[in-house]
Short mmCIF file of C-alpha atoms and ligand atoms in Angstrom, two decimals:
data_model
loop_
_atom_site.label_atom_id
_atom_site.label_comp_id
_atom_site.label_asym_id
_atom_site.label_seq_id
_atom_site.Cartn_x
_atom_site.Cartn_y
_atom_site.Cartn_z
CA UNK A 1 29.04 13.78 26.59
CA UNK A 2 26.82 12.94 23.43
CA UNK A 3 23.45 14.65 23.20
CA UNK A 4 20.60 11.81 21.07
CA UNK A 5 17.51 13.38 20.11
CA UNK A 6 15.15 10.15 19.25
CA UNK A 7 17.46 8.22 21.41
CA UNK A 8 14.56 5.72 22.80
CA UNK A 9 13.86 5.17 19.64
CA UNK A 10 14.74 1.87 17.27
CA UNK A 11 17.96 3.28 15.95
CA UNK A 12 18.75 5.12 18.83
CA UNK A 13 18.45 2.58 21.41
CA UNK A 14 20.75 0.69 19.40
CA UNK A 15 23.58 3.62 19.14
CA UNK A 16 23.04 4.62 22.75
CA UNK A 17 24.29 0.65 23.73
CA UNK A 18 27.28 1.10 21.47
CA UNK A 19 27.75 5.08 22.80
CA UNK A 20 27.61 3.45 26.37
CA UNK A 21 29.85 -0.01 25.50
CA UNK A 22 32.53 2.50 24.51
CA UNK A 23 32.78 4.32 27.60
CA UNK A 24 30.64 7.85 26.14
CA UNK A 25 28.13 9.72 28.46
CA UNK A 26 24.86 9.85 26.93
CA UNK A 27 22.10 11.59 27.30
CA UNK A 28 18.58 11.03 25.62
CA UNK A 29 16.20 14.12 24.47
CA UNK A 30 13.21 12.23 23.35
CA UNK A 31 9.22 13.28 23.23
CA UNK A 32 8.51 9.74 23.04
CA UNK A 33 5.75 10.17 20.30
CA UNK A 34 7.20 6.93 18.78
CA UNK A 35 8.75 5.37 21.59
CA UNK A 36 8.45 3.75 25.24
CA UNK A 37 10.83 4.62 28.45
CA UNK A 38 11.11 1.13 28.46
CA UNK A 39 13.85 1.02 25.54
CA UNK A 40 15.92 3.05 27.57
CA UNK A 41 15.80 0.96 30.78
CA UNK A 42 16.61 -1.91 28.87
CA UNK A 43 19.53 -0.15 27.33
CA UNK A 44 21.00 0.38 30.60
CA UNK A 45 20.25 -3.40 31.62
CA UNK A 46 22.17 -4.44 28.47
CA UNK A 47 25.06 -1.76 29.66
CA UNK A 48 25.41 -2.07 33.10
CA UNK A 49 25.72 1.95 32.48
CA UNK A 50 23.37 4.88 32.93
CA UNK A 51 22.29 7.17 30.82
CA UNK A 52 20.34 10.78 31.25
CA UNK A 53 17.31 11.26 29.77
CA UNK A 54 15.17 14.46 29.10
CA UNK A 55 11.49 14.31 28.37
CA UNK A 56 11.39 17.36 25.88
CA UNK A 57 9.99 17.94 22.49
CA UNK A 58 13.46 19.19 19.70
CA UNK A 59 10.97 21.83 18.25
CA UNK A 60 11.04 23.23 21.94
CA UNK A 61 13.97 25.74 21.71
CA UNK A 62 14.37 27.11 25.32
CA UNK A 63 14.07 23.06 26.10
CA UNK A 64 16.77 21.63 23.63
CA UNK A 65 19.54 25.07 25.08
CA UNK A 66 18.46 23.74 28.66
CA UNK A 67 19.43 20.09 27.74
CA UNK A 68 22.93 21.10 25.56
CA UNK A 69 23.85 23.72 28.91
CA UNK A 70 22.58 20.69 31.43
CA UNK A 71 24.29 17.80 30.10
CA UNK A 72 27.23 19.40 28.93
CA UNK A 73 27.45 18.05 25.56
CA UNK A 74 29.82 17.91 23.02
CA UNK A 75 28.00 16.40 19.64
CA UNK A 76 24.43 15.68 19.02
CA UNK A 77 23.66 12.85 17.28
CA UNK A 78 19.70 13.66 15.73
CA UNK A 79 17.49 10.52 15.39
CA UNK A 80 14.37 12.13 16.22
CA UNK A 81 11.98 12.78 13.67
CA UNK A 82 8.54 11.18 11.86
CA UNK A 83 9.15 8.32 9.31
CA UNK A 84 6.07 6.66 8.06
CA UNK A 85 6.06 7.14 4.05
CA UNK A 86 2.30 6.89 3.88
CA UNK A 87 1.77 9.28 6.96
CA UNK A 88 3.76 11.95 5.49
CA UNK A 89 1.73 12.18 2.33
CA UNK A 90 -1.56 12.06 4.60
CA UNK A 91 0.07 14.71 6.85
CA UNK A 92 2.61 16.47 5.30
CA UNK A 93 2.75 19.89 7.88
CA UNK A 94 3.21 17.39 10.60
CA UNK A 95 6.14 16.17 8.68
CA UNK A 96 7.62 19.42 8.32
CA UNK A 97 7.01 20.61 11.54
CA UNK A 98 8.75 17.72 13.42
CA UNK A 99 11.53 17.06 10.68
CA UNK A 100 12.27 20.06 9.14
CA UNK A 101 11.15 22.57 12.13
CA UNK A 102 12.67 20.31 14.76
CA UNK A 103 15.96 19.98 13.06
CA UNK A 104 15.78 24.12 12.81
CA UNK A 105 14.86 24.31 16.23
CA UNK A 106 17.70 22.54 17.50
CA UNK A 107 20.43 23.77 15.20
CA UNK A 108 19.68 26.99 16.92
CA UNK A 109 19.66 26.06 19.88
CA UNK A 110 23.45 23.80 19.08
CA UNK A 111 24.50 26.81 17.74
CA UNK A 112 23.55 29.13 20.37
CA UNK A 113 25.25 27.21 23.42
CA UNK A 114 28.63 26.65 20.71
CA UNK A 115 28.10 23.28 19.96
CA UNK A 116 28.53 22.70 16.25
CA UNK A 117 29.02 18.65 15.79
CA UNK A 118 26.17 16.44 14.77
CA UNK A 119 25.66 12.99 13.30
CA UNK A 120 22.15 13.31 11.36
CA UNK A 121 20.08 10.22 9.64
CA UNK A 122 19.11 11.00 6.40
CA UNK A 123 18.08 8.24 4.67
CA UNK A 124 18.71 6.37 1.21
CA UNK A 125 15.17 7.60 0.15
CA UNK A 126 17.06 11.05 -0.78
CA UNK A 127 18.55 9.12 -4.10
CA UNK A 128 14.90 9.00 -5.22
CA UNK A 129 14.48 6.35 -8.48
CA UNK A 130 18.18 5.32 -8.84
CA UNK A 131 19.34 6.00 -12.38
CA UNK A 132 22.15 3.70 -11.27
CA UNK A 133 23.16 1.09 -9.06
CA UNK A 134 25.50 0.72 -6.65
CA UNK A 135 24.25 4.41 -5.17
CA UNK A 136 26.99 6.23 -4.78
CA UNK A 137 26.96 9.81 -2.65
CA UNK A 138 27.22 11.46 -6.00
CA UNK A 139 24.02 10.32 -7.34
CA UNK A 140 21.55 12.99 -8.04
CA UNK A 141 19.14 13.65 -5.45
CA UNK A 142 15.21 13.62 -5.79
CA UNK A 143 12.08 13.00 -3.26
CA UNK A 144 8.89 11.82 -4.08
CA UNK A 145 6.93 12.19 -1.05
CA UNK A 146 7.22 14.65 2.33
CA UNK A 147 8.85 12.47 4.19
CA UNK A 148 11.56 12.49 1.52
CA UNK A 149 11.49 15.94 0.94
CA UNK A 150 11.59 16.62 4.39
CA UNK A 151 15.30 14.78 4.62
CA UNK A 152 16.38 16.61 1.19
CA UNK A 153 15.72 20.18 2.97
CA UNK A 154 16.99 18.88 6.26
CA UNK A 155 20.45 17.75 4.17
CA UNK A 156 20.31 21.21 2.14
CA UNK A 157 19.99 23.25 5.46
CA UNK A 158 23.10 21.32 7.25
CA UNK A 159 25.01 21.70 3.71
CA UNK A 160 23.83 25.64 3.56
CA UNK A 161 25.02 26.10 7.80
CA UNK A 162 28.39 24.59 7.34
CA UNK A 163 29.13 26.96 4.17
CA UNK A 164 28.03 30.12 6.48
CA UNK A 165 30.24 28.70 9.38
CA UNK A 166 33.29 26.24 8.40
CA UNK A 167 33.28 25.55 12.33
CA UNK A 168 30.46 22.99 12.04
CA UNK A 169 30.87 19.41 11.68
CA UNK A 170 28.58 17.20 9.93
CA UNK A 171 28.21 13.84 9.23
CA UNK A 172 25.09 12.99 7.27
CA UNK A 173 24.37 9.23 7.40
CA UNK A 174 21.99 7.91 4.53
CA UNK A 175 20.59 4.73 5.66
CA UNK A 176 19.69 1.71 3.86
CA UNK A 177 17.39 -0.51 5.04
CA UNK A 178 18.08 -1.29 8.95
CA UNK A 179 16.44 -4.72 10.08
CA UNK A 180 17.54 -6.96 13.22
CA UNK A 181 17.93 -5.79 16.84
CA UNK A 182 20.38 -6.23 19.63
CA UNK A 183 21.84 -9.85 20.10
CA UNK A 184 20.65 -9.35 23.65
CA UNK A 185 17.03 -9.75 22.83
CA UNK A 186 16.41 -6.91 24.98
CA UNK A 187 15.58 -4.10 22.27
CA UNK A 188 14.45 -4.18 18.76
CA UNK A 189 12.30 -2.49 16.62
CA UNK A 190 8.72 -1.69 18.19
CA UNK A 191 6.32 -0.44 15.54
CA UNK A 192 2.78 0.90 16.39
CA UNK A 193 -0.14 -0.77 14.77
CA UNK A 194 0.59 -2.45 11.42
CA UNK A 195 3.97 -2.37 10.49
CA UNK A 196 4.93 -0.63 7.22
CA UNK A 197 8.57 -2.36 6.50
CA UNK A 198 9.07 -6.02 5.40
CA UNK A 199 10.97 -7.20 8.43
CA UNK A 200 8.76 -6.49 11.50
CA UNK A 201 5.62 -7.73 9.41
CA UNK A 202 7.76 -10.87 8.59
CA UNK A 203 8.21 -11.38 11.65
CA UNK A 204 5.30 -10.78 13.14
CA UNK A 205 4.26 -13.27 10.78
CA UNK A 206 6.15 -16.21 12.15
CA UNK A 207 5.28 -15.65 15.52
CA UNK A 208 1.56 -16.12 14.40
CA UNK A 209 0.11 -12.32 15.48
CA UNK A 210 -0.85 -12.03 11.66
CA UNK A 211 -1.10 -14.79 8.76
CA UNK A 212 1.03 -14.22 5.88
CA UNK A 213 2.79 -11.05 4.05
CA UNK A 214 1.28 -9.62 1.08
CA UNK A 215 4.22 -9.69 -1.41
CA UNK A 216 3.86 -6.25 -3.22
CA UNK A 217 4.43 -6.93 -6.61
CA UNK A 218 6.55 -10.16 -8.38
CA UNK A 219 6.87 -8.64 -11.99
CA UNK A 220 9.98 -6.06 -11.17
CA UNK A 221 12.94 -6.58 -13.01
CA UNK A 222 14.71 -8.06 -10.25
CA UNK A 223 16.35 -11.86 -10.52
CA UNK A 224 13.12 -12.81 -8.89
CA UNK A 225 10.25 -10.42 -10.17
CA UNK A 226 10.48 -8.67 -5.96
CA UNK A 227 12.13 -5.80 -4.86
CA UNK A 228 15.82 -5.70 -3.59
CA UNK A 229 17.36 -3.57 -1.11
CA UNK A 230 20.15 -3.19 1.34
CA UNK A 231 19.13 -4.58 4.61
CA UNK A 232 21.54 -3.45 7.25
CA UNK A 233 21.65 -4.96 10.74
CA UNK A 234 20.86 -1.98 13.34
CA UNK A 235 24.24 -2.51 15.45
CA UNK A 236 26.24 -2.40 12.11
CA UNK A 237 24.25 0.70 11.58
CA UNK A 238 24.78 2.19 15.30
CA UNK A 239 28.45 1.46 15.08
CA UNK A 240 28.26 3.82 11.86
CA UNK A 241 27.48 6.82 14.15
CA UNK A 242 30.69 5.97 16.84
CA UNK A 243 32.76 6.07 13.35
CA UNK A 244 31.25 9.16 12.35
CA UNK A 245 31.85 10.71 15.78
CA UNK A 246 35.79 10.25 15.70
CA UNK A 247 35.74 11.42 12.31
CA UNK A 248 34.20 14.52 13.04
CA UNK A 249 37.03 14.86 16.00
CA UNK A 250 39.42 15.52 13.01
CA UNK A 251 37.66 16.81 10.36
CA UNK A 252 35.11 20.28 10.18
CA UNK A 253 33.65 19.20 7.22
CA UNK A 254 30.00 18.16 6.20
CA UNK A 255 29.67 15.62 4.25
CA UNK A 256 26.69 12.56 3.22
CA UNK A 257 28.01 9.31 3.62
CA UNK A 258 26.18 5.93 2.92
CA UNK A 259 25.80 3.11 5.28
CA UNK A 260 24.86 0.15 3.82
CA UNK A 261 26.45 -3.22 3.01
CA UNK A 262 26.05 -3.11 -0.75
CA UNK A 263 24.47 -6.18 -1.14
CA UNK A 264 20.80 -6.35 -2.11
CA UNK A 265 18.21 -9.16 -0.96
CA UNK A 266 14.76 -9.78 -2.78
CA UNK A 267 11.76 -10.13 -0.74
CA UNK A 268 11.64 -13.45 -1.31
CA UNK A 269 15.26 -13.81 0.02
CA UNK A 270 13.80 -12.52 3.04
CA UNK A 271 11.13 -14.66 3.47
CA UNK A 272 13.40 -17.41 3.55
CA UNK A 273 16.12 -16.36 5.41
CA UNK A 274 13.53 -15.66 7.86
CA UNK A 275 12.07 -19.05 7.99
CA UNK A 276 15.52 -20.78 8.54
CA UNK A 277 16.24 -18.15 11.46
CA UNK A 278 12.86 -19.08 13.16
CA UNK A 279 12.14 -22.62 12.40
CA UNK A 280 8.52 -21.25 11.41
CA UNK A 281 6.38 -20.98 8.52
CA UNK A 282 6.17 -17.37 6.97
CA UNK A 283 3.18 -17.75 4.37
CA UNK A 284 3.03 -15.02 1.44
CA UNK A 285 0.70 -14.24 -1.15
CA UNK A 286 1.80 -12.34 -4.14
CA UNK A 287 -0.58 -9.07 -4.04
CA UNK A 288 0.06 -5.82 -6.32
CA UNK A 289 3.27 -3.25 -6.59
CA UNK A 290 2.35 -0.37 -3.30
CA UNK A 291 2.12 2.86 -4.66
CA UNK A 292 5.44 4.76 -4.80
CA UNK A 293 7.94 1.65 -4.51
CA UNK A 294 11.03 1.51 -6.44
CA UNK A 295 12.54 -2.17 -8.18
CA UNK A 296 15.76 -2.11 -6.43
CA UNK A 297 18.58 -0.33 -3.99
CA UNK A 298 21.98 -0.67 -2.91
CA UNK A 299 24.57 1.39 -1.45
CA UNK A 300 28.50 1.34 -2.20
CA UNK A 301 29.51 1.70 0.63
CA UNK A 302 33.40 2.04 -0.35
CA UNK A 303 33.15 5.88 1.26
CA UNK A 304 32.75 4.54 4.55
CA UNK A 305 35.05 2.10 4.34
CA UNK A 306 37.99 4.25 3.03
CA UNK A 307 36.70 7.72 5.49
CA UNK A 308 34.97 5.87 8.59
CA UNK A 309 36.92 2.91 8.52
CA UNK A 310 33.78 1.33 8.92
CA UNK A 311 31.84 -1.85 7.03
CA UNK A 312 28.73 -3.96 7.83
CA UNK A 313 29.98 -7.07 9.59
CA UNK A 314 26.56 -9.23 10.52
CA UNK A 315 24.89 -11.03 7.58
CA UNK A 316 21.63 -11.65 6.67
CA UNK A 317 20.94 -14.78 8.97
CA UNK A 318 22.52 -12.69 11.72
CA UNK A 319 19.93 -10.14 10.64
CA UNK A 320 17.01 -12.82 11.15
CA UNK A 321 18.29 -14.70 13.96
CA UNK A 322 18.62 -11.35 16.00
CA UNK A 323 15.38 -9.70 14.61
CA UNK A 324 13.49 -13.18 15.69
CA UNK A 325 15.17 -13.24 19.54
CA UNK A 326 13.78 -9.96 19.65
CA UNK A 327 10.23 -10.84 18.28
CA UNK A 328 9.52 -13.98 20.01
CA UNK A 329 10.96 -12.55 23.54
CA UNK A 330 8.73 -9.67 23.11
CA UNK A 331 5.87 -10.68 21.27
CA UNK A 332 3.88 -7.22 21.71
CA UNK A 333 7.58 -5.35 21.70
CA UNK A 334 7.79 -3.09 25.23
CA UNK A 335 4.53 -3.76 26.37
CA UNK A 336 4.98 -7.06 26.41
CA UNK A 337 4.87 -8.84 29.63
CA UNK A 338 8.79 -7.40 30.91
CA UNK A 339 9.40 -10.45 33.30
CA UNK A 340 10.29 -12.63 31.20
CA UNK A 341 12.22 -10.57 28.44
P1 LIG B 401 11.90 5.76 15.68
O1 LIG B 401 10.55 6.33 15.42
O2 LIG B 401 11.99 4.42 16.30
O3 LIG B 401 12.76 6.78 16.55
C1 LIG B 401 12.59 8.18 16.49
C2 LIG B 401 12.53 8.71 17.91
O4 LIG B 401 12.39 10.12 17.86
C3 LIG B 401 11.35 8.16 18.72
O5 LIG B 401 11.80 7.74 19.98
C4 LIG B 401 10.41 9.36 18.82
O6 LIG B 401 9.65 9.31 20.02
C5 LIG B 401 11.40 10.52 18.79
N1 LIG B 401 10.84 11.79 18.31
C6 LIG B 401 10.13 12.01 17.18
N2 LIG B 401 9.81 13.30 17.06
C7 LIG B 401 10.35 13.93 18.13
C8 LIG B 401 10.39 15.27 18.58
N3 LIG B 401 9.78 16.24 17.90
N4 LIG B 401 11.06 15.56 19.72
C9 LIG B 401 11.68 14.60 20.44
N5 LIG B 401 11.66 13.29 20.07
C10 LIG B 401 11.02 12.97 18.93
O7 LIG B 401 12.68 5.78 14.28
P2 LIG B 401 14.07 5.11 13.88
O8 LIG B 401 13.77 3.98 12.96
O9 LIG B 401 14.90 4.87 15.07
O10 LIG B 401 14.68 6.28 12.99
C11 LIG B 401 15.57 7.23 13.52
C12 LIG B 401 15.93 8.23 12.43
O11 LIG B 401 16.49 7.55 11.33
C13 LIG B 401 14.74 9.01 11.88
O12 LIG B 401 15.15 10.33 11.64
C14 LIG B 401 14.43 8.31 10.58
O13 LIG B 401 13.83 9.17 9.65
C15 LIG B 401 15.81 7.88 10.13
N6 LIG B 401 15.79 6.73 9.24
C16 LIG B 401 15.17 5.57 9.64
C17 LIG B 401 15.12 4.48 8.77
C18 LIG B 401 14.42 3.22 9.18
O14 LIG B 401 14.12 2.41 8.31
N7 LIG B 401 14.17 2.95 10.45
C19 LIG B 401 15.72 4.57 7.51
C20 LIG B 401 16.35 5.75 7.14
C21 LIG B 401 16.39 6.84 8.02
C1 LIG B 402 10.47 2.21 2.92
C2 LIG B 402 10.12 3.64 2.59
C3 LIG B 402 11.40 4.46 2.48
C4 LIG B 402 12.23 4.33 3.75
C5 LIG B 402 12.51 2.84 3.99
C6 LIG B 402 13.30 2.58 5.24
C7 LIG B 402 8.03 3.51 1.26
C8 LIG B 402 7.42 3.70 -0.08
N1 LIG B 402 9.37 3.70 1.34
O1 LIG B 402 11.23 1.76 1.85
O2 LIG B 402 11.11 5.82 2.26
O3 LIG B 402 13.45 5.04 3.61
O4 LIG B 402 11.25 2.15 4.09
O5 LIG B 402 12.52 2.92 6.36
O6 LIG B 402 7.35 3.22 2.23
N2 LIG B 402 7.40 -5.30 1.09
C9 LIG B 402 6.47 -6.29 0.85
N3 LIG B 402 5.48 -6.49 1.77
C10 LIG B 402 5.37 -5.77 2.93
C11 LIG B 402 6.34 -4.75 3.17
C12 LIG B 402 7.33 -4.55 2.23
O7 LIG B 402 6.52 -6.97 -0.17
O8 LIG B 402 4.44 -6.00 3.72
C13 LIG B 402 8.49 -5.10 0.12
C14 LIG B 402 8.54 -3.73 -0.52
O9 LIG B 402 7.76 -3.67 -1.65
C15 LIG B 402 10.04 -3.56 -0.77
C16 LIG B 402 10.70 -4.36 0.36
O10 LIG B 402 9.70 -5.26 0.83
O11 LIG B 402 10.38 -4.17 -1.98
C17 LIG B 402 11.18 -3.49 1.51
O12 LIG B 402 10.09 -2.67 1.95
P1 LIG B 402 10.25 -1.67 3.20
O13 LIG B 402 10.77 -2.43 4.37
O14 LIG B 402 8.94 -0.97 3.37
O15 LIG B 402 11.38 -0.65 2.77
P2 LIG B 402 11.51 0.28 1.47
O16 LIG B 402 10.49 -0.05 0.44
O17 LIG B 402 12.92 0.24 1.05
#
């Protein structure tokens, strides 16, 4: 049995499907701050499987011992947490609270009912600036805003437990840029009001709910002036976490690995591989650099080849094509009209 915190979630729908495909129990602790029930249901429609889930708040103690005891569990994978850059530098104590607190909160409680595995997204925002490109785990690590920070102390903490207690197992994931959704159609990403990353505003673009994207900044020194990163399809990224898992069932070690695909795309690359995927327009206007953006990122991801036995397998039209099944089925995401999903 695998305990997911934030398992409703974008990520964590995804990973429950594959969790579920391969024959794992699951059950789902989720608050559903950033979420609808809906994901799940339509996990288990894509599944044929069930899964448990628990309505429950990680920075609730007594709750997250109730739901390791109750379900049985063996590993927690943590996906829940607060995400939005901007947010985070409007609110940092809420940040801290729900990352930072809530990962405290329910390491106690883990370590309490004797469960010490866990899977935890960190993120490629940890490498800060990179001095150097590929990223590889080694690179120093910097934040520049809370939500950052809050990931750097999160990865700190799970570093600091596993050198008081050589039982725990740890796998921390650093995440590139995860785009796309299930080839189903069925769940994608779902973001509240205006969508922060490229990808959902792209797309949200082409299926006419807004008119172009703003384009920030063409003077980076990038082959085309816009900034590059490592877009990683979400079920490359889920199937990460299984790999993690069976590593863990060998090794008590805790250790940061990146998943990524080590290729970078420009915005403009985007743009375009977006249009082919739809068939529709996707106007842009070139507007100015946003505050705190970097010119490039990419992972090597040779550790998780050679440790996971594990590399990105869907390219960038996949990428598209899936991200715009899931856009133009579900037009307002999971409060769309369901009937026709
Ligand atoms: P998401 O917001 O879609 O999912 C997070 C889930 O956690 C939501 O269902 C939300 O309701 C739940 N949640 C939040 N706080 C909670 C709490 N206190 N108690 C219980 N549930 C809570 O985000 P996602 O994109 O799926 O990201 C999952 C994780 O991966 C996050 O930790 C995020 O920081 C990390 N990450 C995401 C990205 C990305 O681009 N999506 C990149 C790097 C790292
Ligand atoms: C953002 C977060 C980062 C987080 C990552 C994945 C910021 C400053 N950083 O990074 O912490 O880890 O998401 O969740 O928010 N772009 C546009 N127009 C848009 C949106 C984006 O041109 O409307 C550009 C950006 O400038 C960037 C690229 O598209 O070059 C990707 O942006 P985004 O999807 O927000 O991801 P990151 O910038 O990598």
């Amino acid at each position: 049995m695998i305990l997911v915190t934030g398992g409703a979630g974008y990520i964590g729908s995804h990973t429950c499907v594959e969790l579920l495909q391969a024959g794992q129990a699951v059950t789902v602790v989720d608050n559903f701050c950033n979420s609808q029930a809906e994901s799940l249901l339509r996990v288990e429609r894509i599944t044929g499987k069930t899964l448990t889930v628990i309505r429950a708040d990680i920075r609730d103690r007594a709750a997250m011992e109730q739901a390791l005891r109750s379900s049985g569990a063996q590993a927690v994978i943590h996906f829940a947490g607060l995400k939005a850059v901007g947010e985070s530098v409007e609110n940092p104590l809420a940040y801290y609270d729900n990352n930072v607190g809530g990962t405290v909160s329910l390491l106690q409680a883990m370590q309490a009912c004797g469960v010490k595995t866990l899977v935890f997204s960190s993120s490629a925002t940890v490498y800060g600036d990179p001095q150097r490109l590929p990223l590889q785990e080694d690179h120093p690590l910097s934040a520049t805003n809370p939500y950052g920070t809050s990931k750097l102390v999160i990865e700190n903490m799970l570093r600091d437990l596993h050198r008081s207690d050589a039982d725990w197992r740890i796998s921390i994931l650093r995440y590139f840029n995860p785009v796309g959704a299930h080839a189903s159609g069925l769940i994608g990403e779902d973001p509240q009001g205006t969508p922060n990353n490229l990808l959902p505003y792209v797309a949200q673009v082409a299926v006419g709910a807004r008119t172009h994207v703003n384009v920030w900044g063409n003077d980076y020194a990038t082959p085309d002036g816009t900034g590059v990163r490592d877009y990683i399809h979400v079920v490359d990224l889920a199937l990460g976490h299984l790999k993690a898992l069976e590593r863990l069932r060998q090794h008590a070690e805790c250790r940061a690995i990146n998943l990524g695909t080590g290729t970078g795309y420009s915005v403009l690359d985007m743009l375009r591989a977006f249009e082919q995927a739809s068939g529709r327009p996707v106007p842009y206007q070139i507007a100015g650099r946003r505050a705190g953006d970097i010119a490039a990122c990419y992972a090597d991801p040779a550790q998780a080849a050679q440790l996971l036995g594990w590399r990105a397998e869907r390219d960038l039209q996949a990428m598209c094509q899936d991200a715009w099944r899931w856009q133009s089925g579900n037009p307002q995401g999971y409060r769309s009209d369901t009937s026709n999903a």
